[in-house]
mmCIF file of C-alpha atoms and ligand atoms in Angstrom:
data_model
loop_
_atom_site.group_PDB
_atom_site.id
_atom_site.type_symbol
_atom_site.label_atom_id
_atom_site.label_comp_id
_atom_site.label_asym_id
_atom_site.label_seq_id
_atom_site.Cartn_x
_atom_site.Cartn_y
_atom_site.Cartn_z
ATOM 1 C CA UNK A 1 78.016 113.499 100.697
ATOM 2 C CA UNK A 2 80.555 115.110 98.368
ATOM 3 C CA UNK A 3 83.983 113.987 97.101
ATOM 4 C CA UNK A 4 86.900 116.416 97.477
ATOM 5 C CA UNK A 5 90.049 115.888 95.370
ATOM 6 C CA UNK A 6 93.199 117.988 95.548
ATOM 7 C CA UNK A 7 95.956 117.950 93.002
ATOM 8 C CA UNK A 8 99.074 120.093 92.321
ATOM 9 C CA UNK A 9 100.092 121.445 88.995
ATOM 10 C CA UNK A 10 102.893 119.576 87.358
ATOM 11 C CA UNK A 11 105.645 121.715 85.790
ATOM 12 C CA UNK A 12 107.392 120.149 82.836
ATOM 13 C CA UNK A 13 111.197 120.284 82.949
ATOM 14 C CA UNK A 14 111.152 118.532 79.591
ATOM 15 C CA UNK A 15 108.118 119.553 77.615
ATOM 16 C CA UNK A 16 105.213 117.734 76.050
ATOM 17 C CA UNK A 17 104.409 119.675 72.901
ATOM 18 C CA UNK A 18 102.604 118.077 70.073
ATOM 19 C CA UNK A 19 100.173 115.168 69.665
ATOM 20 C CA UNK A 20 100.701 111.775 68.176
ATOM 21 C CA UNK A 21 96.937 111.223 68.131
ATOM 22 C CA UNK A 22 94.651 114.187 68.579
ATOM 23 C CA UNK A 23 91.490 112.022 69.129
ATOM 24 C CA UNK A 24 93.064 109.961 71.985
ATOM 25 C CA UNK A 25 95.228 112.893 73.076
ATOM 26 C CA UNK A 26 98.490 110.925 73.025
ATOM 27 C CA UNK A 27 101.724 112.946 73.156
ATOM 28 C CA UNK A 28 104.215 112.949 70.358
ATOM 29 C CA UNK A 29 107.014 114.102 72.701
ATOM 30 C CA UNK A 30 107.900 112.456 76.008
ATOM 31 C CA UNK A 31 107.964 114.838 79.097
ATOM 32 C CA UNK A 32 109.263 114.923 82.592
ATOM 33 C CA UNK A 33 107.728 117.069 85.240
ATOM 34 C CA UNK A 34 107.727 117.976 88.883
ATOM 35 C CA UNK A 35 104.732 118.442 91.235
ATOM 36 C CA UNK A 36 104.497 122.066 92.455
ATOM 37 C CA UNK A 37 103.440 121.706 96.064
ATOM 38 C CA UNK A 38 102.849 125.452 96.607
ATOM 39 C CA UNK A 39 99.814 125.532 94.300
ATOM 40 C CA UNK A 40 96.720 123.388 94.231
ATOM 41 C CA UNK A 41 93.393 122.728 92.655
ATOM 42 C CA UNK A 42 90.509 121.619 94.960
ATOM 43 C CA UNK A 43 87.669 119.895 93.207
ATOM 44 C CA UNK A 44 84.309 119.084 94.882
ATOM 45 C CA UNK A 45 81.937 116.614 93.213
ATOM 46 C CA UNK A 46 78.417 115.624 94.023
ATOM 47 C CA UNK A 47 75.833 113.505 92.261
ATOM 48 C CA UNK A 48 72.276 114.553 91.614
ATOM 49 C CA UNK A 49 69.339 112.748 90.001
ATOM 50 C CA UNK A 50 69.616 112.746 86.272
ATOM 51 C CA UNK A 51 67.148 114.826 84.187
ATOM 52 C CA UNK A 52 67.305 112.371 81.263
ATOM 53 C CA UNK A 53 68.113 108.730 80.561
ATOM 54 C CA UNK A 54 71.811 109.391 80.379
ATOM 55 C CA UNK A 55 74.359 110.929 82.694
ATOM 56 C CA UNK A 56 75.133 114.677 82.296
ATOM 57 C CA UNK A 57 77.648 117.028 83.922
ATOM 58 C CA UNK A 58 78.160 120.652 84.879
ATOM 59 C CA UNK A 59 81.563 122.135 85.759
ATOM 60 C CA UNK A 60 82.528 125.415 87.304
ATOM 61 C CA UNK A 61 86.049 126.726 87.788
ATOM 62 C CA UNK A 62 86.563 129.446 90.393
ATOM 63 C CA UNK A 63 82.748 129.999 90.385
ATOM 64 C CA UNK A 64 82.499 130.319 86.563
ATOM 65 C CA UNK A 65 80.362 127.856 84.694
ATOM 66 C CA UNK A 66 82.372 126.133 81.907
ATOM 67 C CA UNK A 67 81.262 124.979 78.425
ATOM 68 C CA UNK A 68 80.301 121.305 79.057
ATOM 69 C CA UNK A 69 81.712 120.457 75.566
ATOM 70 C CA UNK A 70 85.243 121.036 76.830
ATOM 71 C CA UNK A 71 84.606 118.063 79.150
ATOM 72 C CA UNK A 72 82.864 115.760 76.711
ATOM 73 C CA UNK A 73 85.815 113.492 75.853
ATOM 74 C CA UNK A 74 86.714 113.262 79.507
ATOM 75 C CA UNK A 75 83.199 112.285 80.700
ATOM 76 C CA UNK A 76 82.520 109.982 77.743
ATOM 77 C CA UNK A 77 85.600 108.095 78.724
ATOM 78 C CA UNK A 78 84.801 108.046 82.461
ATOM 79 C CA UNK A 79 81.225 106.927 81.890
ATOM 80 C CA UNK A 80 82.339 103.935 79.818
ATOM 81 C CA UNK A 81 83.307 102.272 83.097
ATOM 82 C CA UNK A 82 80.084 103.279 84.960
ATOM 83 C CA UNK A 83 77.243 100.860 85.200
ATOM 84 C CA UNK A 84 75.063 102.604 87.795
ATOM 85 C CA UNK A 85 71.890 104.588 87.184
ATOM 86 C CA UNK A 86 72.240 107.843 85.161
ATOM 87 C CA UNK A 87 73.383 110.902 87.214
ATOM 88 C CA UNK A 88 73.857 114.610 86.899
ATOM 89 C CA UNK A 89 77.432 115.145 87.970
ATOM 90 C CA UNK A 90 78.088 118.545 89.581
ATOM 91 C CA UNK A 91 81.683 119.647 89.743
ATOM 92 C CA UNK A 92 83.103 122.781 91.360
ATOM 93 C CA UNK A 93 86.809 123.427 90.997
ATOM 94 C CA UNK A 94 88.938 126.171 92.775
ATOM 95 C CA UNK A 95 92.544 127.053 91.872
ATOM 96 C CA UNK A 96 94.659 128.931 94.388
ATOM 97 C CA UNK A 97 96.724 130.351 91.461
ATOM 98 C CA UNK A 98 95.848 132.051 88.163
ATOM 99 C CA UNK A 99 93.768 129.865 85.872
ATOM 100 C CA UNK A 100 94.730 129.399 82.190
ATOM 101 C CA UNK A 101 97.706 131.816 82.509
ATOM 102 C CA UNK A 102 100.357 129.272 81.782
ATOM 103 C CA UNK A 103 100.613 127.805 85.302
ATOM 104 C CA UNK A 104 99.377 124.344 84.422
ATOM 105 C CA UNK A 105 95.876 124.805 85.770
ATOM 106 C CA UNK A 106 94.546 122.238 83.275
ATOM 107 C CA UNK A 107 97.084 119.709 84.717
ATOM 108 C CA UNK A 108 95.981 119.922 88.327
ATOM 109 C CA UNK A 109 92.346 120.526 87.249
ATOM 110 C CA UNK A 110 91.878 117.365 85.183
ATOM 111 C CA UNK A 111 93.941 115.250 87.637
ATOM 112 C CA UNK A 112 91.703 116.336 90.467
ATOM 113 C CA UNK A 113 88.598 115.775 88.335
ATOM 114 C CA UNK A 114 89.722 112.271 87.340
ATOM 115 C CA UNK A 115 90.278 111.446 91.101
ATOM 116 C CA UNK A 116 86.922 112.907 92.095
ATOM 117 C CA UNK A 117 84.986 111.119 89.287
ATOM 118 C CA UNK A 118 86.764 107.810 89.979
ATOM 119 C CA UNK A 119 85.661 107.904 93.664
ATOM 120 C CA UNK A 120 82.222 109.446 93.018
ATOM 121 C CA UNK A 121 81.200 106.946 90.354
ATOM 122 C CA UNK A 122 83.018 103.982 92.071
ATOM 123 C CA UNK A 123 85.067 103.327 88.932
ATOM 124 C CA UNK A 124 87.794 101.457 90.919
ATOM 125 C CA UNK A 125 90.603 102.782 88.767
ATOM 126 C CA UNK A 126 94.288 102.500 89.858
ATOM 127 C CA UNK A 127 96.631 105.451 89.587
ATOM 128 C CA UNK A 128 97.691 104.556 86.070
ATOM 129 C CA UNK A 129 94.061 104.400 84.920
ATOM 130 C CA UNK A 130 93.315 107.687 86.637
ATOM 131 C CA UNK A 131 96.301 109.267 84.816
ATOM 132 C CA UNK A 132 94.972 107.851 81.483
ATOM 133 C CA UNK A 133 91.485 109.286 82.221
ATOM 134 C CA UNK A 134 92.988 112.662 83.125
ATOM 135 C CA UNK A 135 94.737 112.618 79.701
ATOM 136 C CA UNK A 136 91.352 112.797 78.011
ATOM 137 C CA UNK A 137 91.043 116.234 79.487
ATOM 138 C CA UNK A 138 94.587 117.413 79.175
ATOM 139 C CA UNK A 139 97.936 115.748 78.399
ATOM 140 C CA UNK A 140 99.895 117.417 81.188
ATOM 141 C CA UNK A 141 97.210 116.270 83.672
ATOM 142 C CA UNK A 142 98.513 112.708 83.412
ATOM 143 C CA UNK A 143 101.607 113.843 85.284
ATOM 144 C CA UNK A 144 99.623 115.545 88.136
ATOM 145 C CA UNK A 145 98.236 112.288 89.424
ATOM 146 C CA UNK A 146 101.545 111.211 90.930
ATOM 147 C CA UNK A 147 103.621 113.349 93.228
ATOM 148 C CA UNK A 148 107.387 113.976 93.011
ATOM 149 C CA UNK A 149 109.119 113.503 89.648
ATOM 150 C CA UNK A 150 106.999 112.130 86.881
ATOM 151 C CA UNK A 151 107.630 110.864 83.347
ATOM 152 C CA UNK A 152 104.992 110.842 80.587
ATOM 153 C CA UNK A 153 106.561 108.863 77.761
ATOM 154 C CA UNK A 154 106.003 109.588 74.074
ATOM 155 C CA UNK A 155 102.698 108.063 72.774
ATOM 156 C CA UNK A 156 101.948 106.640 76.243
ATOM 157 C CA UNK A 157 98.454 106.480 77.655
ATOM 158 C CA UNK A 158 99.490 107.520 81.105
ATOM 159 C CA UNK A 159 102.337 108.935 83.130
ATOM 160 C CA UNK A 160 104.457 107.152 85.744
ATOM 161 C CA UNK A 161 106.306 108.317 88.795
ATOM 162 C CA UNK A 162 110.160 108.311 88.564
ATOM 163 C CA UNK A 163 110.889 109.326 92.137
ATOM 164 C CA UNK A 164 108.789 110.296 95.177
ATOM 165 C CA UNK A 165 108.610 113.839 96.397
ATOM 166 C CA UNK A 166 111.486 113.352 98.965
ATOM 167 C CA UNK A 167 113.985 112.251 96.331
ATOM 168 C CA UNK A 168 115.613 115.691 95.970
ATOM 169 C CA UNK A 169 114.508 117.748 99.011
ATOM 170 C CA UNK A 170 116.749 120.778 98.119
ATOM 171 C CA UNK A 171 115.163 121.375 94.701
ATOM 172 C CA UNK A 172 112.983 124.565 94.463
ATOM 173 C CA UNK A 173 111.006 126.365 91.851
ATOM 174 C CA UNK A 174 110.660 130.079 92.004
ATOM 175 C CA UNK A 175 107.553 131.103 90.117
ATOM 176 C CA UNK A 176 107.395 134.574 88.729
ATOM 177 C CA UNK A 177 103.872 135.517 87.636
ATOM 178 C CA UNK A 178 104.565 138.472 85.407
ATOM 179 C CA UNK A 179 100.942 138.668 84.331
ATOM 180 C CA UNK A 180 97.671 137.302 85.752
ATOM 181 C CA UNK A 181 95.696 137.670 82.481
ATOM 182 C CA UNK A 182 94.278 134.671 80.681
ATOM 183 C CA UNK A 183 96.319 133.476 77.713
ATOM 184 C CA UNK A 184 95.065 134.466 74.235
ATOM 185 C CA UNK A 185 95.682 131.022 72.714
ATOM 186 C CA UNK A 186 95.251 127.653 74.398
ATOM 187 C CA UNK A 187 98.225 125.278 74.650
ATOM 188 C CA UNK A 188 96.122 122.876 72.610
ATOM 189 C CA UNK A 189 95.722 125.229 69.622
ATOM 190 C CA UNK A 190 99.322 126.480 69.873
ATOM 191 C CA UNK A 191 100.804 122.917 69.872
ATOM 192 C CA UNK A 192 98.637 122.058 66.843
ATOM 193 C CA UNK A 193 99.987 125.162 65.065
ATOM 194 C CA UNK A 194 103.545 123.927 65.732
ATOM 195 C CA UNK A 195 102.784 120.349 64.654
ATOM 196 C CA UNK A 196 101.003 121.252 61.443
ATOM 197 C CA UNK A 197 102.945 124.325 60.234
ATOM 198 C CA UNK A 198 106.409 124.600 61.760
ATOM 199 C CA UNK A 199 109.293 123.157 59.578
ATOM 200 C CA UNK A 200 111.196 122.576 62.814
ATOM 201 C CA UNK A 201 108.584 120.394 64.397
ATOM 202 C CA UNK A 202 110.056 117.016 63.326
ATOM 203 C CA UNK A 203 113.465 118.039 64.689
ATOM 204 C CA UNK A 204 111.820 119.101 67.978
ATOM 205 C CA UNK A 205 110.319 115.577 68.329
ATOM 206 C CA UNK A 206 113.562 113.892 67.464
ATOM 207 C CA UNK A 207 115.587 116.072 69.795
ATOM 208 C CA UNK A 208 113.220 115.811 72.741
ATOM 209 C CA UNK A 209 114.020 112.052 73.023
ATOM 210 C CA UNK A 210 117.557 113.014 73.949
ATOM 211 C CA UNK A 211 116.374 115.594 76.402
ATOM 212 C CA UNK A 212 114.140 113.112 78.160
ATOM 213 C CA UNK A 213 117.053 110.619 78.648
ATOM 214 C CA UNK A 214 119.392 113.365 79.831
ATOM 215 C CA UNK A 215 116.884 114.829 82.257
ATOM 216 C CA UNK A 216 115.979 111.367 83.686
ATOM 217 C CA UNK A 217 119.716 110.599 84.447
ATOM 218 C CA UNK A 218 120.341 114.145 85.901
ATOM 219 C CA UNK A 219 117.308 113.793 88.118
ATOM 220 C CA UNK A 220 118.380 110.330 89.339
ATOM 221 C CA UNK A 221 121.742 111.826 90.195
ATOM 222 C CA UNK A 222 120.181 114.976 91.754
ATOM 223 C CA UNK A 223 122.618 116.956 89.535
ATOM 224 C CA UNK A 224 121.283 120.479 88.760
ATOM 225 C CA UNK A 225 124.465 121.343 86.767
ATOM 226 C CA UNK A 226 123.533 118.524 84.368
ATOM 227 C CA UNK A 227 119.761 119.105 84.508
ATOM 228 C CA UNK A 228 119.751 122.891 84.101
ATOM 229 C CA UNK A 229 121.000 123.048 80.460
ATOM 230 C CA UNK A 230 118.479 120.314 79.528
ATOM 231 C CA UNK A 231 115.614 122.330 81.094
ATOM 232 C CA UNK A 232 116.668 125.372 79.100
ATOM 233 C CA UNK A 233 117.065 123.547 75.808
ATOM 234 C CA UNK A 234 113.614 121.982 76.152
ATOM 235 C CA UNK A 235 111.598 125.165 76.558
ATOM 236 C CA UNK A 236 113.577 127.161 74.083
ATOM 237 C CA UNK A 237 113.294 124.478 71.439
ATOM 238 C CA UNK A 238 109.557 124.133 72.160
ATOM 239 C CA UNK A 239 109.100 127.881 71.685
ATOM 240 C CA UNK A 240 111.149 127.678 68.428
ATOM 241 C CA UNK A 241 108.419 125.594 66.945
ATOM 242 C CA UNK A 242 105.868 128.291 67.979
ATOM 243 C CA UNK A 243 107.862 131.209 66.584
ATOM 244 C CA UNK A 244 108.256 129.323 63.318
ATOM 245 C CA UNK A 245 104.558 128.401 62.998
ATOM 246 C CA UNK A 246 102.013 129.959 60.556
ATOM 247 C CA UNK A 247 100.744 132.081 62.268
ATOM 248 C CA UNK A 248 103.446 132.436 64.845
ATOM 249 C CA UNK A 249 102.488 132.036 68.513
ATOM 250 C CA UNK A 250 104.074 134.422 70.947
ATOM 251 C CA UNK A 251 103.393 133.866 74.674
ATOM 252 C CA UNK A 252 106.424 135.840 75.882
ATOM 253 C CA UNK A 253 106.065 139.293 77.239
ATOM 254 C CA UNK A 254 108.780 141.909 77.717
ATOM 255 C CA UNK A 255 108.896 141.065 81.431
ATOM 256 C CA UNK A 256 109.351 137.336 80.685
ATOM 257 C CA UNK A 257 112.562 138.212 78.785
ATOM 258 C CA UNK A 258 113.736 140.333 81.644
ATOM 259 C CA UNK A 259 113.362 137.411 84.012
ATOM 260 C CA UNK A 260 115.160 135.162 81.584
ATOM 261 C CA UNK A 261 118.102 137.665 81.631
ATOM 262 C CA UNK A 262 118.067 137.814 85.387
ATOM 263 C CA UNK A 263 118.469 133.972 85.473
ATOM 264 C CA UNK A 264 121.304 134.205 82.985
ATOM 265 C CA UNK A 265 123.097 136.824 85.078
ATOM 266 C CA UNK A 266 122.707 134.678 88.173
ATOM 267 C CA UNK A 267 124.285 131.754 86.398
ATOM 268 C CA UNK A 268 127.227 133.902 85.364
ATOM 269 C CA UNK A 269 127.697 134.622 89.116
ATOM 270 C CA UNK A 270 127.682 130.888 89.938
ATOM 271 C CA UNK A 271 124.128 130.538 91.073
ATOM 272 C CA UNK A 272 122.179 127.571 89.665
ATOM 273 C CA UNK A 273 119.087 129.283 88.299
ATOM 274 C CA UNK A 274 117.574 127.648 85.290
ATOM 275 C CA UNK A 275 114.372 129.134 83.898
ATOM 276 C CA UNK A 276 111.587 127.498 81.999
ATOM 277 C CA UNK A 277 108.268 128.678 80.499
ATOM 278 C CA UNK A 278 105.021 127.115 79.345
ATOM 279 C CA UNK A 279 102.117 128.272 77.275
ATOM 280 C CA UNK A 280 101.956 131.717 78.932
ATOM 281 C CA UNK A 281 104.164 134.589 80.001
ATOM 282 C CA UNK A 282 105.137 133.279 83.473
ATOM 283 C CA UNK A 283 108.674 132.264 84.165
ATOM 284 C CA UNK A 284 109.674 129.478 86.568
ATOM 285 C CA UNK A 285 113.228 129.285 87.855
ATOM 286 C CA UNK A 286 114.537 125.939 89.000
ATOM 287 C CA UNK A 287 117.132 126.373 91.745
ATOM 288 C CA UNK A 288 118.314 124.857 95.075
ATOM 289 C CA UNK A 289 117.117 125.754 98.550
ATOM 290 C CA UNK A 290 120.464 127.403 99.449
ATOM 291 C CA UNK A 291 120.159 129.754 96.410
ATOM 292 C CA UNK A 292 116.581 130.856 96.691
ATOM 293 C CA UNK A 293 117.573 133.995 98.602
ATOM 294 C CA UNK A 294 120.007 135.033 95.869
ATOM 295 C CA UNK A 295 117.306 134.396 93.155
ATOM 296 C CA UNK A 296 114.731 136.481 95.107
ATOM 297 C CA UNK A 297 117.180 139.316 95.648
ATOM 298 C CA UNK A 298 118.118 139.364 91.967
ATOM 299 C CA UNK A 299 114.407 139.435 90.994
ATOM 300 C CA UNK A 300 113.704 142.325 93.412
ATOM 301 C CA UNK A 301 116.627 144.259 91.970
ATOM 302 C CA UNK A 302 115.567 143.582 88.365
ATOM 303 C CA UNK A 303 111.898 144.447 88.604
ATOM 304 C CA UNK A 304 110.752 147.928 87.825
ATOM 305 C CA UNK A 305 108.259 149.957 89.838
ATOM 306 C CA UNK A 306 105.554 149.250 87.324
ATOM 307 C CA UNK A 307 105.883 145.458 87.573
ATOM 308 C CA UNK A 308 103.121 143.776 89.624
ATOM 309 C CA UNK A 309 104.975 140.424 89.657
ATOM 310 C CA UNK A 310 103.737 137.808 92.125
ATOM 311 C CA UNK A 311 106.618 135.641 93.220
ATOM 312 C CA UNK A 312 106.175 132.229 94.926
ATOM 313 C CA UNK A 313 108.580 129.555 95.937
ATOM 314 C CA UNK A 314 107.673 125.870 95.683
ATOM 315 C CA UNK A 315 109.198 122.634 96.740
ATOM 316 C CA UNK A 316 108.240 119.323 95.202
ATOM 317 C CA UNK A 317 104.698 118.330 95.986
ATOM 318 C CA UNK A 318 102.709 115.134 96.575
ATOM 319 C CA UNK A 319 100.267 113.365 94.306
ATOM 320 C CA UNK A 320 96.478 113.433 93.982
ATOM 321 C CA UNK A 321 94.504 113.119 97.291
ATOM 322 C CA UNK A 322 90.841 112.212 97.408
ATOM 323 C CA UNK A 323 88.477 112.283 100.415
ATOM 324 C CA UNK A 324 84.801 112.219 101.270
ATOM 325 C CA UNK A 325 83.052 114.990 103.183
HETATM 326 C C1 DP6 B 1 103.728 123.745 77.550
HETATM 327 O O1 DP6 B 1 98.516 119.525 78.640
HETATM 328 O O2 DP6 B 1 97.686 121.878 78.309
HETATM 329 O O3 DP6 B 1 102.619 123.006 79.525
HETATM 330 O O4 DP6 B 1 96.871 117.972 76.152
HETATM 331 O O5 DP6 B 1 96.074 119.804 74.582
HETATM 332 O O6 DP6 B 1 95.378 119.783 77.047
HETATM 333 P P1 DP6 B 1 96.464 119.360 76.002
HETATM 334 O O7 DP6 B 1 97.763 120.263 76.432
HETATM 335 P P2 DP6 B 1 98.403 120.673 77.751
HETATM 336 O O8 DP6 B 1 99.825 121.175 77.275
HETATM 337 C C2 DP6 B 1 100.900 121.351 78.136
HETATM 338 C C3 DP6 B 1 101.971 122.049 77.424
HETATM 339 C C4 DP6 B 1 103.091 122.579 78.296
HETATM 340 C C5 DP6 B 1 104.172 121.567 78.510
HETATM 341 C C6 DP6 B 1 103.917 120.409 79.513
HETATM 342 O O9 DP6 B 1 103.251 120.605 80.520
HETATM 343 O O10 DP6 B 1 104.491 119.316 79.292
#
């Protein structure tokens, strides 16, 4: 028998960037994200007899074996709640979108892993505990356990759902993958560079509190005119801490800036199109169902023959699902 867990990436509208505790992986800034229903990670887990007196693990992502050390904090935490006989835990994870390219694969990946391990080892964790376990792998993964609109408060152990996926049915995200390459720097390293070397980092943390409150209210009111400027401030202020780090971190590519300008032009023409970016060159444009066509047309017009952009449209997705096969 194997356990199958499916989770969607969670895109932050207000960003988590910086740690309050690196050992426990607690966030210094609160964040609010949405589940991207168009993309998913599917994780299969099976248990084998252990080769030694303690439990061990092996993980592959898209068929590639991963360094087990990257998963040590996660499994050490998970195994604290496990009292059965030692096991070798075999995990195979598949993403239907580019891995480690700034599309939140670690969010859906660790959320799915936490769900699979919880069921496979009979840990009996509730959603909040699963979210806290996912955090040991990756902070943004806390938000991928719930569907819909999710808040991950500053210094909190786990994320919590603000609204279900049907709260704002018209909201859409147009994802423009300008590059499928793996990012050169991990978000973990980049946010540590911001925290430890950018003179703007304290201001970022202070300011992000306001952004969290404003975004929460705008989402409750389903008001994209109010939410859009908050989305833009959050990603640009996050990147300001990277540009001002020693050494600076630059995830943007020339095409990313072109997409930002396309969104700005759309807004000038009265279309609600608010872009955001994460630790990679991809640009995600938050818009409404009625305006998706206009956004796609503008992207088509603005791309050059050399651009091999992959454009997808997503609504708001559900939370983690786990089954046995
Ligand atoms: C820009 O969750 O990947 O996507 O906790 O170190 O694994 P670690 O970081 P990670 O960082 C996410 C950063 C972000 C913003 C966000 O998702 O809130």
